[in-house]
Structure formats: C-alpha cells, structure tokens
Short mmCIF file of C-alpha atoms in Angstrom, two decimals:
data_model
loop_
_atom_site.label_atom_id
_atom_site.label_comp_id
_atom_site.label_asym_id
_atom_site.label_seq_id
_atom_site.Cartn_x
_atom_site.Cartn_y
_atom_site.Cartn_z
CA UNK A 26 0.10 -0.28 0.08
CA UNK A 27 1.19 3.73 -0.81
CA UNK A 28 2.58 5.29 2.20
CA UNK A 29 1.30 8.92 1.40
CA UNK A 30 -2.12 11.06 0.70
CA UNK A 31 -2.85 13.52 -1.33
CA UNK A 32 -5.47 15.65 -1.97
CA UNK A 33 -7.48 14.51 -4.83
CA UNK A 34 -7.48 17.88 -7.21
CA UNK A 35 -6.08 21.03 -7.68
CA UNK A 36 -6.40 23.75 -9.32
CA UNK A 37 -3.97 26.80 -9.64
CA UNK A 38 -3.81 30.32 -11.81
CA UNK A 39 -1.32 30.64 -14.59
CA UNK A 40 1.57 32.28 -13.55
CA UNK A 41 1.46 31.59 -9.89
CA UNK A 42 3.11 29.18 -7.34
CA UNK A 43 1.31 25.84 -7.36
CA UNK A 44 1.74 24.07 -3.97
CA UNK A 45 1.07 20.51 -3.74
CA UNK A 46 0.72 18.88 -0.20
CA UNK A 47 1.29 15.08 0.55
CA UNK A 48 0.91 13.14 3.87
CA UNK A 49 3.61 10.82 4.66
CA UNK A 50 3.54 9.98 8.70
CA UNK A 51 4.77 6.78 8.48
CA UNK A 52 8.30 7.04 6.81
CA UNK A 53 10.75 5.21 7.87
CA UNK A 54 14.28 7.32 8.51
CA UNK A 55 16.01 5.92 5.39
CA UNK A 56 12.87 6.40 2.79
CA UNK A 57 12.71 9.00 0.09
CA UNK A 58 10.15 11.39 -1.25
CA UNK A 59 9.98 11.30 -4.58
CA UNK A 60 8.25 13.12 -6.78
CA UNK A 61 6.59 12.21 -10.05
CA UNK A 62 4.04 13.47 -12.71
CA UNK A 63 1.64 11.85 -15.95
CA UNK A 64 0.54 13.89 -18.41
CA UNK A 65 -2.17 12.54 -20.64
CA UNK A 66 -1.08 8.86 -21.63
CA UNK A 67 2.48 9.82 -21.24
CA UNK A 68 4.74 7.61 -18.37
CA UNK A 69 5.40 9.55 -15.33
CA UNK A 70 7.64 12.44 -15.43
CA UNK A 71 10.48 12.28 -12.43
CA UNK A 72 10.25 15.71 -10.87
CA UNK A 73 12.48 15.87 -8.14
CA UNK A 74 13.47 13.84 -4.39
CA UNK A 75 14.82 13.70 -1.17
CA UNK A 76 15.78 12.52 2.40
CA UNK A 77 15.78 15.47 4.96
CA UNK A 78 16.49 18.51 3.31
CA UNK A 79 15.03 20.97 0.81
CA UNK A 80 15.71 20.27 -2.41
CA UNK A 81 15.68 22.46 -5.63
CA UNK A 82 16.04 21.75 -9.03
CA UNK A 83 14.97 23.39 -12.51
CA UNK A 84 11.59 22.09 -12.48
CA UNK A 85 10.46 22.34 -8.74
CA UNK A 86 11.29 22.77 -5.37
CA UNK A 87 10.69 19.64 -2.72
CA UNK A 88 10.01 21.37 1.17
CA UNK A 89 9.76 18.38 3.65
CA UNK A 90 9.13 19.24 7.48
CA UNK A 91 11.35 18.47 9.67
CA UNK A 92 9.61 15.67 11.26
CA UNK A 93 9.80 14.24 7.44
CA UNK A 94 5.87 13.63 8.03
CA UNK A 95 4.66 15.73 5.20
CA UNK A 96 5.92 17.72 2.02
CA UNK A 97 5.17 20.38 -0.81
CA UNK A 98 6.19 20.17 -4.29
CA UNK A 99 6.32 23.71 -5.21
CA UNK A 100 6.22 25.12 -8.83
CA UNK A 101 7.24 28.66 -8.88
CA UNK A 102 5.39 29.62 -11.89
CA UNK A 103 2.57 27.23 -12.99
CA UNK A 104 1.92 27.57 -16.72
CA UNK A 105 -0.44 25.16 -18.82
CA UNK A 106 1.80 22.25 -19.80
CA UNK A 107 2.22 21.84 -15.77
CA UNK A 108 -1.60 19.99 -16.01
CA UNK A 109 -0.88 16.57 -15.02
CA UNK A 110 -1.66 14.42 -12.33
CA UNK A 111 1.57 14.17 -9.54
CA UNK A 112 2.33 11.84 -7.34
CA UNK A 113 3.86 11.91 -3.93
CA UNK A 114 6.01 8.79 -3.23
CA UNK A 115 7.58 7.11 -0.82
CA UNK A 116 10.62 5.04 -1.37
CA UNK A 117 9.92 2.11 0.74
CA UNK A 118 12.65 -0.90 1.36
CA UNK A 119 10.88 -4.41 1.64
CA UNK A 120 12.85 -7.72 1.40
CA UNK A 121 15.74 -5.45 0.87
CA UNK A 122 14.59 -4.32 -2.66
CA UNK A 123 13.82 -0.77 -3.01
CA UNK A 124 10.43 -0.25 -4.78
CA UNK A 125 8.36 2.78 -5.95
CA UNK A 126 4.44 2.19 -4.87
CA UNK A 127 2.36 4.83 -6.11
CA UNK A 128 -1.14 6.23 -4.35
CA UNK A 129 -3.32 8.35 -6.36
CA UNK A 130 -1.98 11.13 -6.94
CA UNK A 131 -3.10 14.96 -6.97
CA UNK A 132 -4.92 15.79 -10.28
CA UNK A 133 -3.26 19.39 -11.10
CA UNK A 134 -5.61 21.84 -13.58
CA UNK A 135 -3.74 25.16 -14.57
CA UNK A 136 -6.14 27.41 -15.31
CA UNK A 137 -5.91 30.47 -17.44
CA UNK B 24 18.78 10.58 -17.39
CA UNK B 25 18.01 7.30 -19.58
CA UNK B 26 16.06 7.46 -22.63
CA UNK B 27 13.69 4.12 -22.42
CA UNK B 28 11.45 3.02 -25.54
CA UNK B 29 9.24 0.66 -25.44
CA UNK B 30 7.92 -1.86 -27.98
CA UNK B 31 4.86 -1.64 -29.34
CA UNK B 32 3.44 1.25 -28.33
CA UNK B 33 -0.08 -0.10 -28.62
CA UNK B 34 -1.66 -2.79 -29.65
CA UNK B 35 -4.91 -4.30 -29.91
CA UNK B 36 -5.33 -8.27 -29.07
CA UNK B 37 -8.27 -11.10 -29.44
CA UNK B 38 -8.75 -12.96 -25.58
CA UNK B 39 -6.42 -15.97 -25.36
CA UNK B 40 -3.60 -14.92 -27.33
CA UNK B 41 -0.30 -13.42 -25.47
CA UNK B 42 1.81 -10.20 -26.12
CA UNK B 43 4.95 -9.74 -25.88
CA UNK B 44 6.47 -6.17 -24.62
CA UNK B 45 10.02 -5.01 -24.95
CA UNK B 46 11.99 -2.00 -22.91
CA UNK B 47 15.30 -0.86 -24.30
CA UNK B 48 17.59 1.25 -22.51
CA UNK B 49 20.54 3.86 -23.79
CA UNK B 50 22.49 2.94 -21.11
CA UNK B 51 23.16 -0.01 -18.61
CA UNK B 52 21.37 0.51 -15.63
CA UNK B 53 20.44 -1.94 -11.95
CA UNK B 54 17.18 -2.13 -11.29
CA UNK B 55 14.10 -2.72 -14.10
CA UNK B 56 10.80 -2.72 -13.15
CA UNK B 57 7.47 -3.31 -14.54
CA UNK B 58 4.46 -1.37 -13.97
CA UNK B 59 0.90 -1.95 -14.71
CA UNK B 60 -1.61 1.37 -14.86
CA UNK B 61 -5.27 0.37 -15.50
CA UNK B 62 -7.72 2.92 -17.37
CA UNK B 63 -8.93 5.58 -14.74
CA UNK B 64 -6.13 4.22 -12.30
CA UNK B 65 -2.33 4.78 -10.88
CA UNK B 66 0.07 2.77 -11.56
CA UNK B 67 0.72 -1.19 -9.90
CA UNK B 68 4.09 -2.45 -9.64
CA UNK B 69 3.89 -5.94 -11.18
CA UNK B 70 7.66 -6.82 -11.30
CA UNK B 71 11.38 -6.21 -10.48
CA UNK B 72 13.36 -7.89 -13.08
CA UNK B 73 16.69 -9.35 -12.31
CA UNK B 74 19.18 -9.35 -14.66
CA UNK B 75 20.23 -13.89 -15.45
CA UNK B 76 17.51 -14.62 -12.80
CA UNK B 77 13.96 -15.17 -12.11
CA UNK B 78 12.22 -11.95 -11.59
CA UNK B 79 11.00 -10.38 -8.54
CA UNK B 80 6.56 -10.50 -8.50
CA UNK B 81 4.60 -8.45 -6.30
CA UNK B 82 1.38 -9.69 -4.60
CA UNK B 83 -1.43 -10.82 -7.38
CA UNK B 84 1.21 -11.52 -9.40
CA UNK B 85 2.51 -14.33 -11.35
CA UNK B 86 5.06 -15.63 -12.92
CA UNK B 87 2.71 -17.68 -15.49
CA UNK B 88 0.70 -14.62 -16.66
CA UNK B 89 3.66 -12.31 -16.53
CA UNK B 90 6.90 -14.06 -17.75
CA UNK B 91 9.53 -11.71 -17.35
CA UNK B 92 13.21 -12.08 -18.69
CA UNK B 93 16.39 -10.13 -18.82
CA UNK B 94 18.91 -10.89 -20.90
CA UNK B 95 21.30 -7.90 -19.89
CA UNK B 96 21.55 -4.62 -18.34
CA UNK B 97 19.94 -2.79 -21.41
CA UNK B 98 17.02 -4.58 -22.05
CA UNK B 99 13.98 -6.62 -20.94
CA UNK B 100 10.39 -8.09 -21.87
CA UNK B 101 7.16 -8.69 -20.06
CA UNK B 102 4.68 -11.29 -21.96
CA UNK B 103 0.51 -10.42 -21.25
CA UNK B 104 0.17 -14.35 -21.21
CA UNK B 105 -3.15 -15.67 -22.33
CA UNK B 106 -5.09 -12.31 -22.52
CA UNK B 107 -9.04 -11.57 -21.49
CA UNK B 108 -9.82 -7.90 -21.00
CA UNK B 109 -9.64 -7.50 -18.20
CA UNK B 110 -5.59 -7.18 -19.42
CA UNK B 111 -6.38 -4.30 -20.89
CA UNK B 112 -4.22 -1.74 -19.62
CA UNK B 113 -0.53 0.66 -20.27
CA UNK B 114 2.25 -1.23 -19.16
CA UNK B 115 5.09 0.76 -18.74
CA UNK B 116 9.28 0.21 -18.15
CA UNK B 117 11.01 1.83 -15.49
CA UNK B 118 14.27 2.12 -14.59
CA UNK B 119 16.63 2.73 -12.39
CA UNK B 120 20.00 4.07 -11.55
CA UNK B 121 22.90 3.55 -13.60
CA UNK B 122 24.77 -0.32 -13.17
CA UNK B 123 27.43 -1.00 -10.41
CA UNK B 124 26.32 3.18 -8.98
CA UNK B 125 23.76 4.67 -7.03
CA UNK B 126 20.13 3.84 -6.91
CA UNK B 127 18.39 7.24 -6.70
CA UNK B 128 16.39 8.34 -9.33
CA UNK B 129 13.73 6.38 -11.35
CA UNK B 130 13.04 7.10 -15.26
CA UNK B 131 9.65 5.47 -17.02
CA UNK B 132 9.02 4.38 -20.90
CA UNK B 133 6.32 5.61 -22.80
CA UNK B 134 4.21 2.66 -22.12
CA UNK B 135 2.56 0.31 -24.34
CA UNK B 136 -1.31 0.91 -24.64
CA UNK B 137 -2.96 -2.80 -24.62
CA UNK B 138 -6.26 -3.57 -25.72
CA UNK B 139 -8.01 -6.88 -25.04
CA UNK B 140 -10.79 -7.32 -26.95
#
C-alpha cells in the first residue's frame, strides 16, 4: 500500500506558484520522498526527490518538514503545460529491495 | 536521464493470445521494473526484472501470467499471457540507477497501451 496521502485535485492560476501537499506520516528514517507527474497518456516524468533537506532543481522545489511526516512540491511559476497528475511517493524497502509504490496522486489543473 | 523505449507502443489483441512487450534502455542500469496502469487508475508494480535470474513478483501477479526476461543490463521483456479484456491497460517499463552506481533516480518509458477484445 502507498504510504502517502494527497488531495485528489487542485486548481492553480497560470503564472502563480502551485503548492502540492503530501502527507507521509509513517515514513521511515531511510525512505526517500519522490515526486512524479503524468501528463495524459504519457509515462510518469521524474520531478524531484529528497530525504531530509529541501531540494530544488530546474523544475520544482521540494520542502520536507523537519519531522519528515509531510512535504510540499512547489512549481514556482505554473504554466498550462504543468496540468497533470502529480504523484508523491515514498520509496519503500521491502525484503532488501527498493520500490516506488504509487498512490492516487493529485490532479492539478492550471487555469489561464 | 536514461532514454527508454518500448515496443509496441500500442496493440489490439484477441482474448486468449499473448503479447510480448520490449523495453530498451540507452545505458546500463541496475534496476528494471514493470508497472501496469489500468484505465483511470494509478500505477501498480508488477515485478522487478532481475538480470540473469527470475523476476521478483508483487502480490497478485504470477510468473505464468506475466513472464519476464532480462538478459542483460539494457533490455527486458514482459509477456502478457492468455489475455482477457481485464488485461487492457498501459504497461510501463521503468529503470533505476546506473549499473554499479547509486540507485536514486527512477525513470519511466512511454508505455505500451494494450487493448484486449
């Protein structure tokens, strides 16, 4: 089972920052948080991942709370092309194997 | 990032037949995975393809139904056997880590859209 909880849908105005929350209250100390997005009919696209510290790359920023029980993905200037389903994933270790277990994600709609 | 290709990109098959999906990566990778995405649903991990040994299947998936091969560090196949309409899904290959290196980023192929009549 997925270890994350996300709102099923969100809306954001074009040009504004999109902040996507994720709860992962049962995360273990060595488990990473990953974010992917899936635009209709395409394979999921890797966005960013982190363990404890906040992370930033050319696509987004990832803010992880100090207790690691939740995180927020920030798209600083959302465009219409950012409309997609966003998945927050905790990479779990099961019997020594690392795996991404997907939840239901957040459907983000960017409005003009 | 790794460039992943899948063949075929889509197919329409008759029930009772089998289809083999190929996944090719442009570099050697440590991990290869197969996922299924049923219509309107999220992704479900089918199995981890292990190089030179049997795949490791998730609960609810069995080797007789989804045989997997991984002959080397850049290639894997997934066969969907004895298909029924319930197997209609997008099947996605995913890879992680450079071979011999850290496994941090995991990338997905474009998927194979399968329709079973």
